[in-house]
CSV table of C-alpha atoms in Angstrom, one decimal:
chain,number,residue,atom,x,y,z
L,1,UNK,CA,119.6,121.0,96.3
L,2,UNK,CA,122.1,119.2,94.0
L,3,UNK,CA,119.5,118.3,91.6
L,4,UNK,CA,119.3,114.4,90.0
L,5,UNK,CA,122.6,112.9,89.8
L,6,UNK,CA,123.7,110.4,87.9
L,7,UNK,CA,127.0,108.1,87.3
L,8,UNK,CA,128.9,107.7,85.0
L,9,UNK,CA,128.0,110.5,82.8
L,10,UNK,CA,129.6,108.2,80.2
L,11,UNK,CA,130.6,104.6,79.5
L,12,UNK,CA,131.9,103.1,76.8
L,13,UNK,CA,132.2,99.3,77.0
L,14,UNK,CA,132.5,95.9,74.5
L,15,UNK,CA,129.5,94.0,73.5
L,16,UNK,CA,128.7,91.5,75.9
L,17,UNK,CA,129.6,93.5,78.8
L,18,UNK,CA,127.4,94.3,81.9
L,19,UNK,CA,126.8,98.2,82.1
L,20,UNK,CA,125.2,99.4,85.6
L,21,UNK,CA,123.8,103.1,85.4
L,22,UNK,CA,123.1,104.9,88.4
L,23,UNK,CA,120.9,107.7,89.5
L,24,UNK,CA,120.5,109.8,93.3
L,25,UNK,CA,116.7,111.4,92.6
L,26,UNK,CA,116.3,114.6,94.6
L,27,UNK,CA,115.7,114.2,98.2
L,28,UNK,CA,112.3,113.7,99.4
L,29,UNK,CA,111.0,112.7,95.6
L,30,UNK,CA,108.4,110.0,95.5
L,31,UNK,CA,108.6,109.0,91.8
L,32,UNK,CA,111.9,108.0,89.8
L,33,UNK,CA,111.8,107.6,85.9
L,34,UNK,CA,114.3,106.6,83.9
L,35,UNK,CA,114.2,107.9,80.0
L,36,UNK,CA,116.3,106.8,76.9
L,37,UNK,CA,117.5,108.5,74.1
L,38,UNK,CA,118.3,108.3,70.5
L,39,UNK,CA,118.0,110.2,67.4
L,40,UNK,CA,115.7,107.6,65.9
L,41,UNK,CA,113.3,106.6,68.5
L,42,UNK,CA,113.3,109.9,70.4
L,43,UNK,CA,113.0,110.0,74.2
L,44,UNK,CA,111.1,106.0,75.1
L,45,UNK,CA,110.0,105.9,78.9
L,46,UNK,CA,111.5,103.0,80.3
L,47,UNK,CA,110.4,102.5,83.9
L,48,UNK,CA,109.0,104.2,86.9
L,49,UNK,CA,108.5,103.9,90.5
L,50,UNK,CA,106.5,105.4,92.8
L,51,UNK,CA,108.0,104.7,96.6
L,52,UNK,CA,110.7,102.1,95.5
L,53,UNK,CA,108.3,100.4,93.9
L,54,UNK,CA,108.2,99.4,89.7
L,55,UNK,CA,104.8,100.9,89.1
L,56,UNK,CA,105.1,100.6,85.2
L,57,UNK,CA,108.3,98.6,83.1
L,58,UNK,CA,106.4,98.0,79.6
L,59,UNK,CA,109.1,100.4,77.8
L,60,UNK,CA,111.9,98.2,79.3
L,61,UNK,CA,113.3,96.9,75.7
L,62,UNK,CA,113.7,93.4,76.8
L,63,UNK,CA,114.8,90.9,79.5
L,64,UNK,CA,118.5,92.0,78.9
L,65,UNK,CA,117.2,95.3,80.6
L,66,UNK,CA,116.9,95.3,84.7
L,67,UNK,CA,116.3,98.2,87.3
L,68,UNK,CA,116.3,98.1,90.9
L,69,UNK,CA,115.5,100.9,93.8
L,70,UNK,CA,116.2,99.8,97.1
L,71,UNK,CA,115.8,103.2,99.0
L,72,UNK,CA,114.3,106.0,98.2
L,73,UNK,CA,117.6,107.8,97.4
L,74,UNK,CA,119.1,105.0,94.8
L,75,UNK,CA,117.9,103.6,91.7
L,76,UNK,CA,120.2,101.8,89.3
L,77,UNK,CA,119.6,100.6,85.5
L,78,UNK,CA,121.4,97.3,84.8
L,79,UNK,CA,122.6,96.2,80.5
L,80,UNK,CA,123.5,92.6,80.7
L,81,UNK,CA,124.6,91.8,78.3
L,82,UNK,CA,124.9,95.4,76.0
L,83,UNK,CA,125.0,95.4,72.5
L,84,UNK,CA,125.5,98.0,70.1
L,85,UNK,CA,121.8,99.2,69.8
L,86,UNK,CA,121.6,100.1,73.5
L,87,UNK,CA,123.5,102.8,72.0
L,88,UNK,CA,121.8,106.3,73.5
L,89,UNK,CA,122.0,108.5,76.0
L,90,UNK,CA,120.2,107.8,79.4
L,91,UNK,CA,118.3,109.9,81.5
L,92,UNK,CA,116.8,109.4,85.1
L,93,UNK,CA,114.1,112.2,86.4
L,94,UNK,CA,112.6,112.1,89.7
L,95,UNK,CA,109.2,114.5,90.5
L,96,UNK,CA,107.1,115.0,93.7
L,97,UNK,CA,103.6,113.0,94.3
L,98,UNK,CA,101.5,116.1,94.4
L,99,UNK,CA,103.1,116.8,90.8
L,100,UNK,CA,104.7,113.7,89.1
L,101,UNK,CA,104.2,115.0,85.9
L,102,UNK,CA,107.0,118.4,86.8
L,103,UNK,CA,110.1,116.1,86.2
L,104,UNK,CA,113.7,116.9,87.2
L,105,UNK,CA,115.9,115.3,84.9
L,106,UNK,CA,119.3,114.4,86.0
L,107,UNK,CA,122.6,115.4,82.7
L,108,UNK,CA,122.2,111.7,81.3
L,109,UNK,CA,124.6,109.5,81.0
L,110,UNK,CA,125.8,108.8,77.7
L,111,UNK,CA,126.6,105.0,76.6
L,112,UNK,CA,128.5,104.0,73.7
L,113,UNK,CA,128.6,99.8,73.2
L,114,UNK,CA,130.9,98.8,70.6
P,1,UNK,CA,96.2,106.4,72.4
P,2,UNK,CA,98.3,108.9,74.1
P,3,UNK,CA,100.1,111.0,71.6
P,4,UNK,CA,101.7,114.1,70.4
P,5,UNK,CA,102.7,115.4,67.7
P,6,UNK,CA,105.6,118.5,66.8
P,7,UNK,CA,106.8,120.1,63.8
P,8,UNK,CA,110.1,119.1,62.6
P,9,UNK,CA,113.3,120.8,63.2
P,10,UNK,CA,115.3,122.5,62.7
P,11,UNK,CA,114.1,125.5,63.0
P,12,UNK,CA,116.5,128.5,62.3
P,13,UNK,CA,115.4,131.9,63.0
P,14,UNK,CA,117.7,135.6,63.7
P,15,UNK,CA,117.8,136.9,67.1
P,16,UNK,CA,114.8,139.3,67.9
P,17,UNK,CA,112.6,137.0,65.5
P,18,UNK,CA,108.9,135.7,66.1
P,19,UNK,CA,108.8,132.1,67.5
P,20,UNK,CA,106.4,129.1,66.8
P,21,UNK,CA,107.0,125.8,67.5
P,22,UNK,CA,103.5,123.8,66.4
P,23,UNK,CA,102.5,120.6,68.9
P,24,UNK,CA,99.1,119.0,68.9
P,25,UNK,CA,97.9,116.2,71.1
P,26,UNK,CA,95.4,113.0,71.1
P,27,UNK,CA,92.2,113.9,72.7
P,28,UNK,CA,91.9,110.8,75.0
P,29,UNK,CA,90.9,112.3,78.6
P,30,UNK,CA,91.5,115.3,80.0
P,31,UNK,CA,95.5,115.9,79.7
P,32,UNK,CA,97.7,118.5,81.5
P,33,UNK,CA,100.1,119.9,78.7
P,34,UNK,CA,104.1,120.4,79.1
P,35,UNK,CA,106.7,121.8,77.4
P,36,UNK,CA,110.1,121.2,78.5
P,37,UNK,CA,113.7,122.4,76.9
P,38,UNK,CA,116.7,120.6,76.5
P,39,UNK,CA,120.3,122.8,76.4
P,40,UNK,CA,123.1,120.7,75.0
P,41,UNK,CA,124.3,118.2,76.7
P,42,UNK,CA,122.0,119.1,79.7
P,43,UNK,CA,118.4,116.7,80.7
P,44,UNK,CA,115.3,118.3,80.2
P,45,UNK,CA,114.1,121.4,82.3
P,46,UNK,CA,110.1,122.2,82.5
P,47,UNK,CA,109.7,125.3,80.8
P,48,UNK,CA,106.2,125.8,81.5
P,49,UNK,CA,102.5,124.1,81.8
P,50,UNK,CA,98.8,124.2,81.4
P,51,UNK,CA,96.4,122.2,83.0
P,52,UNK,CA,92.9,122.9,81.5
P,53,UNK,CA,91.6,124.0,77.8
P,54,UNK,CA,92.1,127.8,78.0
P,55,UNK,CA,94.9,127.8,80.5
P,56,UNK,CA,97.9,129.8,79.5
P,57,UNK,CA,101.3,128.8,80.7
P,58,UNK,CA,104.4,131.1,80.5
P,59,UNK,CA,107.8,131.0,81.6
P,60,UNK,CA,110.9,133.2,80.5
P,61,UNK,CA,108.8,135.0,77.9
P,62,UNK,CA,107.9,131.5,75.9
P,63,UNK,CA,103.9,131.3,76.3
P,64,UNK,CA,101.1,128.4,75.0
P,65,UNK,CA,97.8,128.1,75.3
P,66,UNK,CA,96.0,124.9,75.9
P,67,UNK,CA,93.6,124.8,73.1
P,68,UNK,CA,90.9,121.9,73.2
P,69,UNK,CA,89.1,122.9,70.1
P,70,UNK,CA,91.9,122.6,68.2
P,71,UNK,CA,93.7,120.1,70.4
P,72,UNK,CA,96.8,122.1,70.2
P,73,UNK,CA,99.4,123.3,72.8
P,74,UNK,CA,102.0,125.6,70.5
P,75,UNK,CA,105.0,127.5,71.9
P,76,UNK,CA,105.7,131.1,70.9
P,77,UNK,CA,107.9,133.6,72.3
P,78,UNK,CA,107.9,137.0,71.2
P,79,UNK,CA,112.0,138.1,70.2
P,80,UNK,CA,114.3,134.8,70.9
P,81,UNK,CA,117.9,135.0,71.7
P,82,UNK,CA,121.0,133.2,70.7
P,83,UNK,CA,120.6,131.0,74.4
P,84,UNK,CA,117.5,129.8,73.3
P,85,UNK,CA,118.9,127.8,71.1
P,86,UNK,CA,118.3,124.1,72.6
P,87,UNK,CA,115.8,121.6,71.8
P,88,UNK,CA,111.9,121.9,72.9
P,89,UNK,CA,109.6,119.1,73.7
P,90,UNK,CA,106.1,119.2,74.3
P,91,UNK,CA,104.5,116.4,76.4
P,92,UNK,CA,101.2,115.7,77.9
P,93,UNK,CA,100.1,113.2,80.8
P,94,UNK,CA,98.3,110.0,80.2
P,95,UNK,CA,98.4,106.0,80.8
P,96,UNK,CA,102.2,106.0,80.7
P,97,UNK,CA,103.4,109.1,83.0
P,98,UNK,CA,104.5,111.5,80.6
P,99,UNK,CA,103.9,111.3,76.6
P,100,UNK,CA,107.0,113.2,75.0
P,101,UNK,CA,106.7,114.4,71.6
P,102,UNK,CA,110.2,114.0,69.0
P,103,UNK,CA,111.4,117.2,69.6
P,104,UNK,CA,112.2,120.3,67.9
P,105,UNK,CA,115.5,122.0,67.6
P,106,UNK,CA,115.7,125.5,67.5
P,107,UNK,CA,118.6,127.5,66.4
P,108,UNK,CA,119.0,130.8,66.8
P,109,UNK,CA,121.8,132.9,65.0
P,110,UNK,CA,122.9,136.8,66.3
């Protein structure tokens, strides 16, 4: 299997710019999670779905901050509009039902607003 | 709530030493217990796992023992080696998925 993938594995873009992430989870996984990282604040949970569907967005910072899964095989993290502090590198993990908790985490892709 | 704790990095041993990375959790429920490691530039990767207060997990000869008395999961591995050298994370299960401590960077010198 070719693992969690994820596009771009960096972006660097202006403030005020729209930034779209992307993620493939492994085939056949039932929950998608998508992570963010910084020195300061560590790794935050930002959202997860189980079957396409948001099950839990309370760590998405604020309304600038919008994810989507259409199919089980595409999930994408939407910045509009970024500003410096969304700074960090982000991660998307998918995991099977019968263990949700043994996460497969995709390289990250690493976002630079300046 | 959910919580865990880790000792702060970094943590610089020689190649062949003894290995201890300290984690301790909140005791709300009945958590399973994770650590995961992080290579440079890589996402996380499970290292290992424990389920229930006395299980032991191990995994590439890092071991931890789920400890409810103590409410303490620490990592140890016996003689480390220059590629372990990455960052380690312990996590336990809860409201929110996965509870991820800060991290602990090891580094490891030959």
């Amino acid at each position: 299997d070719a693992g969690v993938i994820q596009s771009p594995r960096h972006e660097v873009t202006e403030m005020g710019q729209e930034v779209t992430l992307r993620c493939k989870p492994i085939s056949g996984h039932d929950y998608l999670f998508w992570y963010r990282q910084t020195m300061m604040r560590g790794l935050e949970l930002l959202i997860y779905f189980n079957n396409n569907v948001p099950i839990d967005d309370s760590g998405m910072p604020e309304d600038r901050f919008s994810a989507k899964m259409p199919n089980a095989s595409f999930s994408t993290l939407k910045i509009q509009p970024s500003e410096p502090r969304d700074s960090a590198v982000y991660f998307c993990a998918s995991s099977l039902a019968v263990k949700p908790y043994e996460q497969y985490f995709g390289p990250g892709t690493r976002l630079t607003v300046t | 709530g959910d919580s865990v704790t880790q000792m702060e990095g970094p943590v610089t041993l020689s190649e062949e030493a003894f290995l201890t990375i300290n984690c301790t959790y909140t005791a709300t429920g009945y958590p399973s217990l994770f650590w995961y490691v992080q290579y440079p530039g890589e996402g996380l990767q499970l290292l290992l796992k424990a389920t229930k207060a006395d299980d032991k997990g191990s995994n590439k000869g890092f071991e931890a023992t789920y400890r409810k008395e103590t409410t303490s999961f620490h990592l140890e591995k016996g003689s480390v080696q220059v590629s372990d050298s990455a960052v380690y994370f312990c996590a336990r299960t809860g409201r929110r998925a996965l509870t991820f401590g800060s991290g602990t960077r090891l580094q490891v010198q030959p």
